[in-house]
Coordinates of C-alpha atoms in Angstrom, one line a residue:
Chain T
M27 CA 133.5 82.4 82.3
S28 CA 136.2 79.7 82.5
K29 CA 139.5 80.2 80.7
Q30 CA 138.6 77.4 78.3
K31 CA 135.2 79.1 77.4
Q32 CA 137.0 82.4 77.1
F33 CA 139.5 81.0 74.7
I34 CA 136.8 79.2 72.6
S35 CA 134.6 82.3 72.4
L36 CA 137.6 84.4 71.4
V37 CA 138.6 81.9 68.7
V38 CA 135.0 81.9 67.4
M39 CA 135.0 85.7 67.3
V40 CA 138.3 86.0 65.5
G41 CA 137.1 83.4 63.0
L42 CA 134.0 85.4 62.4
I43 CA 135.9 88.6 61.9
L44 CA 138.3 87.0 59.5
T45 CA 135.6 85.3 57.4
A46 CA 132.8 87.9 57.7
P47 CA 133.9 90.0 54.8
L48 CA 133.3 87.0 52.5
F49 CA 129.9 86.3 53.9
S50 CA 128.9 89.9 54.1
Q51 CA 129.3 90.4 50.3
G52 CA 127.1 87.4 49.6
F53 CA 124.3 88.5 51.9
S54 CA 124.8 92.2 51.7
D55 CA 121.1 92.9 50.9
Q56 CA 119.8 90.8 53.8
L57 CA 122.5 90.9 56.4
N58 CA 125.1 93.6 57.1
I59 CA 128.2 92.4 58.8
H60 CA 130.9 94.7 60.0
G61 CA 133.8 94.5 62.4
F62 CA 137.2 95.7 63.5
V63 CA 140.3 94.8 65.4
S64 CA 142.7 97.2 66.9
Q65 CA 146.0 97.0 68.8
G66 CA 147.6 99.7 70.8
Y67 CA 150.8 100.5 72.6
L68 CA 151.0 102.7 75.7
K69 CA 154.1 104.2 77.2
T70 CA 154.1 106.7 80.1
T71 CA 156.7 108.6 82.0
E72 CA 156.5 108.8 85.8
N73 CA 153.1 107.2 86.5
N74 CA 151.5 104.0 85.3
Y75 CA 148.3 104.8 83.6
L76 CA 145.5 102.4 82.6
A77 CA 147.9 99.6 83.0
S78 CA 150.2 98.5 85.8
D79 CA 153.3 98.4 83.5
S80 CA 152.7 101.4 81.2
K81 CA 156.0 103.0 82.4
E82 CA 157.8 100.1 80.8
G83 CA 155.6 100.3 77.7
C84 CA 152.8 97.8 77.2
M85 CA 150.8 96.2 74.4
S86 CA 147.9 95.3 76.6
Y87 CA 145.5 97.5 74.7
S88 CA 143.4 95.5 72.3
E89 CA 139.9 95.5 70.9
A90 CA 137.9 93.4 68.6
T91 CA 134.3 93.5 67.5
I92 CA 131.9 92.1 65.0
N93 CA 128.3 93.1 64.4
F94 CA 125.3 91.7 62.4
M95 CA 122.4 93.8 61.4
T96 CA 119.3 93.0 59.3
S97 CA 116.0 94.6 58.5
P98 CA 113.4 91.7 58.4
V99 CA 110.6 94.1 57.6
D100 CA 110.3 97.7 56.6
R101 CA 111.1 100.2 59.4
L102 CA 112.4 97.4 61.7
N103 CA 116.1 96.8 62.3
I104 CA 117.6 94.2 64.6
G105 CA 121.2 93.5 65.3
T106 CA 123.9 92.6 67.8
Q107 CA 127.5 93.3 68.3
L108 CA 130.1 91.2 70.1
Y109 CA 133.0 92.9 71.7
A110 CA 136.2 91.9 73.3
R111 CA 138.7 94.2 75.0
D112 CA 141.9 93.9 76.8
M113 CA 143.2 96.8 78.9
D114 CA 145.7 95.4 81.4
E115 CA 143.4 93.8 84.1
D116 CA 140.2 94.9 82.3
G117 CA 138.4 92.8 79.8
N118 CA 141.0 90.2 79.3
L119 CA 139.5 89.6 75.8
F120 CA 136.3 88.2 77.3
V121 CA 133.7 88.3 74.5
T122 CA 130.7 90.3 75.6
I123 CA 127.5 91.5 74.0
D124 CA 128.2 95.2 73.4
W125 CA 124.7 95.8 72.1
A126 CA 121.7 93.8 70.9
Y127 CA 118.4 95.4 70.2
G128 CA 115.5 95.9 68.0
D129 CA 114.8 99.3 66.5
Y130 CA 111.4 100.2 65.0
R131 CA 111.4 103.6 63.2
W132 CA 107.6 104.3 63.3
K133 CA 108.0 107.8 62.0
D134 CA 110.9 110.1 61.3
Y135 CA 110.1 111.9 64.5
M136 CA 109.7 108.8 66.6
G137 CA 111.4 105.5 66.8
F138 CA 111.6 102.9 69.6
R139 CA 114.5 100.7 70.8
I140 CA 114.4 97.8 73.2
G141 CA 117.3 95.6 74.3
R142 CA 120.9 96.6 75.1
F143 CA 122.0 99.8 73.4
K144 CA 124.6 102.6 73.8
N145 CA 123.8 105.1 76.4
P146 CA 123.8 108.7 75.0
V147 CA 125.9 110.5 77.6
G148 CA 127.7 113.3 75.8
L149 CA 128.6 114.4 72.3
Y150 CA 131.0 111.5 71.6
A151 CA 129.8 108.8 74.0
K152 CA 128.8 106.5 71.2
L153 CA 132.2 106.9 69.5
R154 CA 134.3 105.6 72.4
D155 CA 134.5 102.1 70.9
V156 CA 134.6 103.2 67.3
D157 CA 138.2 104.1 66.6
M158 CA 137.6 104.6 62.9
A159 CA 135.1 107.4 63.5
R160 CA 137.4 109.8 65.3
V161 CA 140.9 111.1 65.1
P162 CA 142.2 110.8 68.7
A163 CA 143.1 107.4 70.0
F164 CA 141.7 108.4 73.4
L165 CA 138.8 110.8 73.5
P166 CA 139.3 113.5 76.1
Q167 CA 139.8 111.6 79.3
S168 CA 138.2 114.2 81.5
I169 CA 134.8 113.2 80.1
Y170 CA 135.4 109.9 78.4
A171 CA 137.7 108.2 81.0
E172 CA 138.8 104.8 79.9
S173 CA 139.0 103.8 83.6
E174 CA 135.3 104.5 84.0
R175 CA 134.2 103.0 80.8
D176 CA 132.0 100.5 82.6
L177 CA 129.9 103.2 84.2
N178 CA 128.3 104.9 81.2
L179 CA 128.6 102.5 78.3
A180 CA 125.4 100.8 77.4
I181 CA 122.0 100.3 78.9
N182 CA 119.6 97.4 79.1
G183 CA 116.2 99.0 78.6
V184 CA 114.0 101.0 76.3
G185 CA 114.6 104.1 74.3
L186 CA 112.6 106.6 72.3
Y187 CA 114.3 108.8 69.7
G188 CA 113.7 110.8 66.6
N189 CA 114.3 113.9 64.6
R190 CA 112.1 116.9 64.2
P191 CA 112.7 119.8 61.7
I192 CA 111.9 123.1 63.4
S193 CA 111.3 125.3 60.4
I194 CA 114.1 127.9 59.8
L195 CA 115.7 127.0 63.1
G196 CA 117.2 123.8 61.8
D197 CA 116.2 120.5 63.3
L198 CA 116.3 118.6 66.6
D199 CA 117.5 115.1 67.4
Y200 CA 116.3 113.7 70.7
E201 CA 116.8 110.4 72.6
V202 CA 115.2 109.4 75.9
V203 CA 116.3 106.2 77.6
Y204 CA 115.4 104.1 80.7
G205 CA 116.9 100.9 82.1
G206 CA 119.8 99.4 83.9
Y207 CA 123.2 97.9 83.3
N208 CA 124.5 94.4 83.5
I209 CA 126.6 93.7 86.6
V210 CA 129.8 94.7 84.9
D211 CA 133.2 93.1 85.2
Q212 CA 133.8 92.7 88.9
Q213 CA 137.5 92.2 88.3
S214 CA 138.0 95.4 86.4
S215 CA 140.4 98.1 87.6
F216 CA 137.4 100.5 87.8
F217 CA 135.8 98.5 90.5
K218 CA 139.0 97.6 92.2
N219 CA 139.9 101.2 92.4
Q220 CA 136.5 102.1 93.8
Y221 CA 137.1 99.7 96.7
Y222 CA 140.7 100.9 97.1
M223 CA 139.6 104.5 97.3
T224 CA 137.0 103.7 100.0
A225 CA 138.8 101.1 102.0
E226 CA 142.3 102.6 102.1
P227 CA 141.2 105.5 104.3
I228 CA 139.6 103.0 106.7
A229 CA 142.9 101.1 106.9
M230 CA 144.7 104.3 107.5
G231 CA 142.1 105.4 110.1
M232 CA 142.7 102.2 112.1
M233 CA 146.3 103.4 112.7
A234 CA 144.7 105.7 115.3
M235 CA 143.6 102.8 117.4
P236 CA 145.6 102.5 120.6
G237 CA 148.6 100.3 120.5
I238 CA 148.3 99.4 116.8
I239 CA 151.6 99.1 114.9
S240 CA 150.3 99.0 111.4
S241 CA 147.1 98.6 109.4
T242 CA 147.1 97.6 105.8
L243 CA 144.5 97.1 103.2
T244 CA 145.2 93.6 101.7
G245 CA 142.4 93.1 99.3
T246 CA 138.7 92.9 98.8
S247 CA 136.2 90.1 98.4
N248 CA 132.5 89.3 97.8
E249 CA 132.2 92.3 95.4
L250 CA 128.7 92.9 94.1
S251 CA 127.6 96.0 92.1
T252 CA 124.6 96.9 90.0
I253 CA 123.6 100.0 88.2
E254 CA 119.9 100.6 88.2
N255 CA 117.2 103.1 87.3
V256 CA 119.2 104.8 84.5
R257 CA 117.3 107.7 83.2
G258 CA 118.7 109.8 80.4
I259 CA 117.8 112.4 77.8
D260 CA 120.0 113.7 75.0
L261 CA 119.0 116.7 72.9
R262 CA 121.0 117.9 69.8
W263 CA 120.0 121.1 68.0
N264 CA 121.4 121.2 64.4
T265 CA 121.2 124.9 64.2
P266 CA 120.6 126.9 61.0
V267 CA 124.2 127.9 61.0
P268 CA 125.8 125.3 58.6
G269 CA 127.8 122.7 60.6
L270 CA 126.9 124.0 64.1
L271 CA 125.4 121.6 66.6
L272 CA 124.5 122.5 70.1
G273 CA 123.2 120.0 72.7
S274 CA 123.0 118.6 76.1
S275 CA 122.8 115.2 77.9
I276 CA 121.3 114.7 81.3
N277 CA 121.7 111.3 82.9
Q278 CA 120.9 109.9 86.3
L279 CA 121.6 106.4 87.8
E280 CA 121.8 104.5 91.0
F281 CA 125.0 102.6 91.7
L282 CA 124.8 100.0 94.4
W283 CA 127.8 98.0 95.6
N284 CA 129.1 96.1 98.5
Y285 CA 132.2 94.2 99.4
D286 CA 134.4 93.0 102.3
A287 CA 137.7 94.9 102.7
N288 CA 140.4 92.7 104.2
I289 CA 142.5 94.7 106.6
D290 CA 145.6 93.3 108.3
M291 CA 146.4 94.9 111.7
V292 CA 149.5 94.4 113.7
F293 CA 149.6 94.8 117.5
P294 CA 152.6 94.8 119.8
T295 CA 153.3 91.9 122.2
A296 CA 155.8 91.4 125.0
D297 CA 158.2 90.1 122.4
P298 CA 158.9 92.8 119.9
A299 CA 160.1 90.2 117.4
S300 CA 156.7 88.5 117.4
P301 CA 153.9 91.1 117.1
Y302 CA 150.3 89.9 117.0
T303 CA 148.7 90.0 113.6
M304 CA 144.9 90.0 113.1
S305 CA 143.1 90.0 109.7
Q306 CA 139.7 91.6 109.8
A307 CA 137.0 91.6 107.1
V308 CA 135.2 94.9 107.1
P309 CA 131.9 94.9 105.3
I310 CA 131.4 98.0 103.2
A311 CA 128.3 98.9 101.2
G312 CA 127.4 101.9 99.2
A313 CA 124.3 103.3 97.5
Y314 CA 125.2 106.2 95.2
D315 CA 123.0 108.5 93.2
I316 CA 125.0 109.7 90.2
R317 CA 123.8 112.7 88.2
T318 CA 125.5 113.8 85.0
K319 CA 124.8 117.0 83.1
I320 CA 126.7 117.7 79.9
F321 CA 126.5 120.7 77.6
F322 CA 128.3 120.4 74.2
G323 CA 128.9 122.1 70.9
E324 CA 130.4 121.0 67.6
F325 CA 131.2 123.1 64.6
Q326 CA 132.2 121.5 61.3
W327 CA 133.4 123.8 58.5
N328 CA 135.0 122.2 55.5
K329 CA 137.9 120.1 56.8
L330 CA 137.9 121.6 60.3
T331 CA 135.9 120.4 63.3
V332 CA 135.9 122.3 66.6
A333 CA 134.2 120.8 69.6
G334 CA 133.8 121.3 73.3
E335 CA 132.0 119.8 76.2
Y336 CA 131.4 120.8 79.8
R337 CA 130.2 118.2 82.3
T338 CA 129.2 118.1 85.9
F339 CA 129.2 114.7 87.6
D340 CA 127.6 114.7 91.1
I341 CA 128.0 111.6 93.3
E342 CA 125.8 111.5 96.4
G343 CA 124.9 108.7 98.6
D344 CA 125.4 106.6 101.7
I345 CA 128.3 104.3 102.7
V346 CA 127.8 101.7 105.5
I347 CA 131.0 100.5 107.1
G348 CA 130.2 97.7 109.5
T349 CA 127.3 99.3 111.4
T350 CA 128.4 102.9 110.8
E351 CA 126.6 104.9 108.1
S352 CA 127.9 108.0 106.6
H353 CA 126.7 110.4 103.9
T354 CA 129.0 111.4 101.0
K355 CA 128.6 114.1 98.3
T356 CA 131.2 114.8 95.6
P357 CA 130.7 117.2 92.7
R358 CA 133.1 116.5 89.9
E359 CA 133.7 119.0 87.1
M360 CA 135.3 118.4 83.7
Y361 CA 135.6 120.0 80.3
Y362 CA 137.6 120.1 77.1
G363 CA 138.1 121.9 73.8
M364 CA 139.2 120.0 70.7
G365 CA 140.1 120.9 67.2
T366 CA 140.5 118.4 64.3
Y367 CA 141.8 119.1 60.8
Q368 CA 141.4 116.7 57.9
V369 CA 144.3 117.4 55.6
N370 CA 143.2 115.0 52.9
H371 CA 141.5 111.6 52.7
R372 CA 144.4 109.9 54.4
I373 CA 145.8 112.3 56.9
A374 CA 144.2 114.1 59.8
F375 CA 145.5 115.9 62.9
S376 CA 143.8 116.6 66.2
T377 CA 144.5 118.5 69.4
Y378 CA 142.6 118.9 72.6
Y379 CA 143.0 120.3 76.1
S380 CA 141.1 118.4 78.7
V381 CA 140.6 119.3 82.4
F382 CA 139.3 117.1 85.1
Y383 CA 138.5 118.0 88.8
A384 CA 137.8 115.1 91.2
N385 CA 136.0 117.5 93.4
S386 CA 134.9 120.9 92.2
D387 CA 134.8 122.1 95.8
D388 CA 138.5 121.1 96.2
K389 CA 140.3 122.2 93.0
E390 CA 143.5 122.9 94.9
G391 CA 143.6 119.4 96.5
A392 CA 143.6 120.4 100.2
D393 CA 141.2 117.6 101.0
Q394 CA 143.4 115.1 99.2
V395 CA 146.3 116.1 101.3
V396 CA 144.2 115.4 104.5
L397 CA 143.5 111.9 103.1
G398 CA 147.3 111.4 102.7
R399 CA 147.3 111.8 99.0
P400 CA 149.2 114.4 96.9
D401 CA 147.3 117.6 96.1
H402 CA 147.7 117.0 92.4
S403 CA 145.4 114.0 92.7
A404 CA 142.6 116.6 92.8
W405 CA 143.0 117.4 89.1
Q406 CA 144.2 116.2 85.7
K407 CA 145.0 118.6 82.8
D408 CA 145.9 117.0 79.5
L409 CA 147.2 118.6 76.4
C410 CA 147.0 116.1 73.6
F411 CA 148.2 115.9 69.9
T412 CA 147.2 113.2 67.5
G413 CA 148.1 112.3 63.9
R414 CA 146.0 109.8 62.0
L415 CA 147.0 108.1 58.8
D416 CA 144.5 106.1 56.8
I417 CA 146.7 103.6 55.0
N418 CA 143.6 102.6 53.0
D419 CA 139.8 102.6 53.5
N420 CA 140.1 99.8 56.0
W421 CA 143.3 100.2 57.8
L422 CA 144.5 103.2 59.9
F423 CA 147.3 104.1 62.2
K424 CA 147.4 106.7 65.0
A425 CA 150.2 108.3 67.0
E426 CA 149.3 110.4 70.0
Y427 CA 151.2 112.3 72.6
H428 CA 149.8 113.6 75.9
M429 CA 151.4 116.2 78.2
I430 CA 149.7 115.8 81.5
N431 CA 149.7 117.7 84.8
G432 CA 148.0 116.2 87.8
T433 CA 147.0 112.6 88.7
G434 CA 143.2 112.9 89.3
Q435 CA 142.4 110.0 87.0
V436 CA 145.5 107.9 87.7
Q437 CA 144.7 104.8 89.7
G438 CA 146.5 104.4 93.0
L439 CA 146.4 100.6 92.5
H440 CA 148.7 100.9 89.5
N441 CA 151.2 103.1 91.4
P442 CA 152.0 101.6 94.8
D443 CA 155.2 103.7 94.9
G444 CA 153.4 107.0 94.7
L445 CA 152.4 109.5 92.0
K446 CA 154.3 112.3 90.2
E447 CA 152.6 115.5 89.2
D448 CA 153.9 116.0 85.7
W449 CA 154.0 113.1 83.3
S450 CA 153.4 112.2 79.7
L451 CA 151.7 109.4 77.7
L452 CA 152.5 108.1 74.2
V453 CA 149.9 106.1 72.4
L454 CA 150.4 104.2 69.1
K455 CA 147.4 102.4 67.7
S456 CA 146.4 100.6 64.6
S457 CA 142.9 99.5 63.6
F458 CA 141.5 97.4 60.8
N459 CA 137.8 97.5 59.9
F460 CA 135.5 96.2 57.3
Chain I
M12 CA 133.1 147.7 60.7
K13 CA 129.7 146.4 61.8
K14 CA 128.7 146.1 58.1
I15 CA 131.8 144.2 57.2
I16 CA 131.3 141.7 60.1
L17 CA 127.6 141.3 59.1
S18 CA 128.6 140.8 55.5
L19 CA 131.1 138.2 56.5
I20 CA 128.5 136.4 58.6
V21 CA 126.0 136.4 55.8
L22 CA 128.6 135.2 53.3
F23 CA 129.6 132.5 55.7
L24 CA 126.0 131.3 56.2
L25 CA 125.5 131.2 52.5
S26 CA 128.9 129.7 51.7
N27 CA 127.6 126.1 52.0
N28 CA 125.1 126.7 49.2
L29 CA 127.7 128.1 46.7
V30 CA 128.4 124.7 45.3
A31 CA 124.8 124.0 44.8
A32 CA 124.3 127.3 43.0
D33 CA 127.0 126.6 40.5
G34 CA 125.1 123.7 39.0
N35 CA 127.8 121.1 39.1
V36 CA 125.7 118.6 41.0
V37 CA 122.3 117.2 39.8
V38 CA 120.0 115.5 42.3
I39 CA 118.1 112.7 40.7
A40 CA 115.3 110.3 41.9
N41 CA 113.4 107.3 40.8
N42 CA 110.3 108.1 38.7
S43 CA 108.1 106.8 41.6
V44 CA 109.1 109.7 43.8
S45 CA 106.2 112.0 43.8
V46 CA 108.1 115.3 44.5
S47 CA 109.7 117.3 41.8
S48 CA 111.7 119.6 44.1
I49 CA 113.4 119.2 47.4
N50 CA 115.0 121.6 49.9
S51 CA 118.6 121.3 51.1
A52 CA 117.6 120.8 54.7
T53 CA 115.5 117.7 53.6
L54 CA 118.5 116.4 51.6
K55 CA 120.7 116.6 54.7
L56 CA 118.2 114.7 56.8
I57 CA 117.9 112.0 54.1
F58 CA 121.6 111.4 53.6
L59 CA 122.2 111.3 57.4
G60 CA 119.5 108.7 57.8
K61 CA 117.1 110.9 59.8
K62 CA 114.4 111.1 57.2
N63 CA 113.4 107.7 55.8
S64 CA 110.0 108.3 54.2
W65 CA 108.7 110.4 51.4
S66 CA 105.7 112.5 52.1
D67 CA 103.4 109.8 50.7
G68 CA 104.9 107.3 53.2
S69 CA 107.0 105.3 50.8
K70 CA 110.6 104.4 51.7
I71 CA 113.5 106.7 50.8
V72 CA 116.5 104.9 49.4
P73 CA 119.5 107.3 49.4
V74 CA 122.6 106.4 47.3
T75 CA 125.9 108.1 47.0
L76 CA 129.0 108.1 44.8
K77 CA 132.0 106.5 46.5
S78 CA 134.4 109.5 46.0
G79 CA 135.3 112.3 43.7
N80 CA 134.6 116.0 43.3
T81 CA 130.9 115.6 42.8
H82 CA 130.7 113.5 46.0
E83 CA 132.6 116.2 48.0
A84 CA 130.5 119.0 46.4
F85 CA 127.2 117.4 47.2
L86 CA 128.2 116.6 50.8
G87 CA 129.6 120.0 51.4
A88 CA 126.7 121.8 49.9
Y89 CA 123.8 119.8 51.2
V90 CA 124.9 117.6 54.1
Q91 CA 127.4 120.1 55.4
K92 CA 130.1 117.6 56.0
S93 CA 133.3 116.7 54.2
S94 CA 133.6 113.1 52.9
S95 CA 135.7 112.1 55.9
Q96 CA 133.2 113.6 58.3
F97 CA 130.4 111.9 56.4
S98 CA 132.2 108.6 56.6
S99 CA 132.9 109.0 60.3
F100 CA 129.2 109.7 60.9
W101 CA 128.2 106.4 59.3
K102 CA 131.0 104.5 60.9
Q103 CA 129.5 105.5 64.3
A104 CA 126.0 104.4 63.1
I105 CA 127.4 101.0 61.9
F106 CA 129.1 100.2 65.2
T107 CA 126.3 101.3 67.4
G108 CA 123.6 99.6 65.4
E109 CA 121.8 102.8 64.6
G110 CA 121.9 102.5 60.9
T111 CA 123.6 101.4 57.7
P112 CA 125.1 104.0 55.3
P113 CA 123.6 104.7 51.9
R114 CA 124.7 102.3 49.2
S115 CA 127.6 103.8 47.2
F116 CA 128.7 103.5 43.6
K117 CA 132.0 104.0 41.8
S118 CA 130.5 105.6 38.7
A119 CA 127.6 108.0 38.0
A120 CA 126.3 105.6 35.4
E121 CA 126.0 102.8 37.9
L122 CA 124.3 105.2 40.3
V123 CA 121.8 106.3 37.6
A124 CA 121.0 102.7 36.7
F125 CA 120.3 101.8 40.4
V126 CA 118.1 104.9 40.9
K127 CA 116.2 104.1 37.7
N128 CA 115.4 100.6 38.9
T129 CA 114.8 101.2 42.6
S130 CA 111.6 102.6 43.9
G131 CA 112.1 105.6 46.3
A132 CA 115.8 106.0 45.4
V133 CA 117.5 109.4 45.4
G134 CA 121.0 110.3 44.6
Y135 CA 123.2 112.8 42.7
V136 CA 125.5 112.9 39.7
P137 CA 127.7 115.4 38.0
A138 CA 126.0 117.8 35.6
G139 CA 126.1 116.5 32.1
T140 CA 125.6 112.8 33.1
S141 CA 122.9 111.1 31.1
T142 CA 119.8 110.8 33.3
T143 CA 117.5 109.0 31.0
G144 CA 114.9 107.1 32.9
V145 CA 115.1 109.1 36.2
K146 CA 113.8 112.4 37.3
K147 CA 115.8 115.4 38.2
L148 CA 114.8 117.1 41.4
K149 CA 115.1 120.8 41.7
V150 CA 116.9 121.8 44.9
E151 CA 115.3 124.8 46.6

């Protein structure tokens, strides 16, 4: 999308958001219109996180959305949501279709969806873009990593869902999905970091070539990536214990990508002042099978909500570098526990402890050291405290503080000068919705 | 000690029905609704948008009060959520396209009037509210 089109689409969307409350009242029986805008501020110590300038404090954390829903005939709902986001290099306020689908609820125990809809991967996966529906500004990053938002967000495909009472044992919600993803933002830091993580070791490896002075990764090009054959199931058992929910999500997908890494190599010549420089494009392609299993529980009792999730995230596949093929397998592990207390209608507090391991077979980081990275890039442990103030029914403010050990989810691209093990993150965020 | 723990567990499991038992909330429905009683598990499914049809196949139209003690008592007793948790649940549904929240009313009188005139409607009001023209549902 050109800058001009981007600007026009953003202006149209902001116009819709500003005027929609007027229209929505007039057509409330036929057409439901809702939306929100939010603006955040990030400030970190020691490491840049989610943005290349968070250590200085940055405002590049914005979201806006508007949706339209209608029910043209009984049991059928159709709707769409436009969404724009800015998170440093990600999004840049490009207006995208967040979801757009038709939903036919044939029976209470069986409904069908077709189109683009949210992928049910975890207890709060569908909350990640709904700031008003949760207390934390950032959901636990071990499982709901902002930097990997593109990977598990929405699916283009078909879904089957429903609810079935199971006598005295409560009731069961289920959802089964199949489909693929759009080719997501190729300029996002998520993809750039994937390339960086793969290509950087290659550049470093070339240092072993005889006579070479230096070898540097200078960029990537011709990026292409698709996510195919997404298969998922989500089960939620609303137990007979009031407020207790137990469940699991299992999801599998194929992630295909390729690009050319540009590597600059410097060789010595007879004149030390004029070394020979050669730039080489190294084609790299990968086909990953990514399997996610999540087990979760949530307990709501009066004003208190306690929740926890445990997730395994296995990446297995082949990487082809030039003509050399290699097999890779990385089991990730992550979990968190969270408590939320709603003091009154306006004030709520939340805290969570979130743990991420980049490789559950290397929790101490020995393999990271071999790759030339600090051991603490093998994990990330985050203790978070959040306060939420609802100024009125439409406008809220959040203040959040994270004390973090480890850099497993900190992007190297944002920290060319290296990573520090202990750091903190302050998030201030305000959202308006209607 | 075991008896004390068991008693506490039983008390806890029953605690969410205490509000219902004290009779402060009356569940009402449009006269077209064929049932005369309803169980609390069904009420929960209806107000969370998981049950959309009465047993005769007609559409269920749940309605709520916007706020207040009766609203809190009903949600706590039958939906097992606080009003904030209930609001969050429906915010998620709105912004994922999975549903629209029940229509809400500022006063019990407005709610009764809507239920009276809307086929399949079901809602709740404080005990003592005039319910002329609608049927009261016994909650089992």
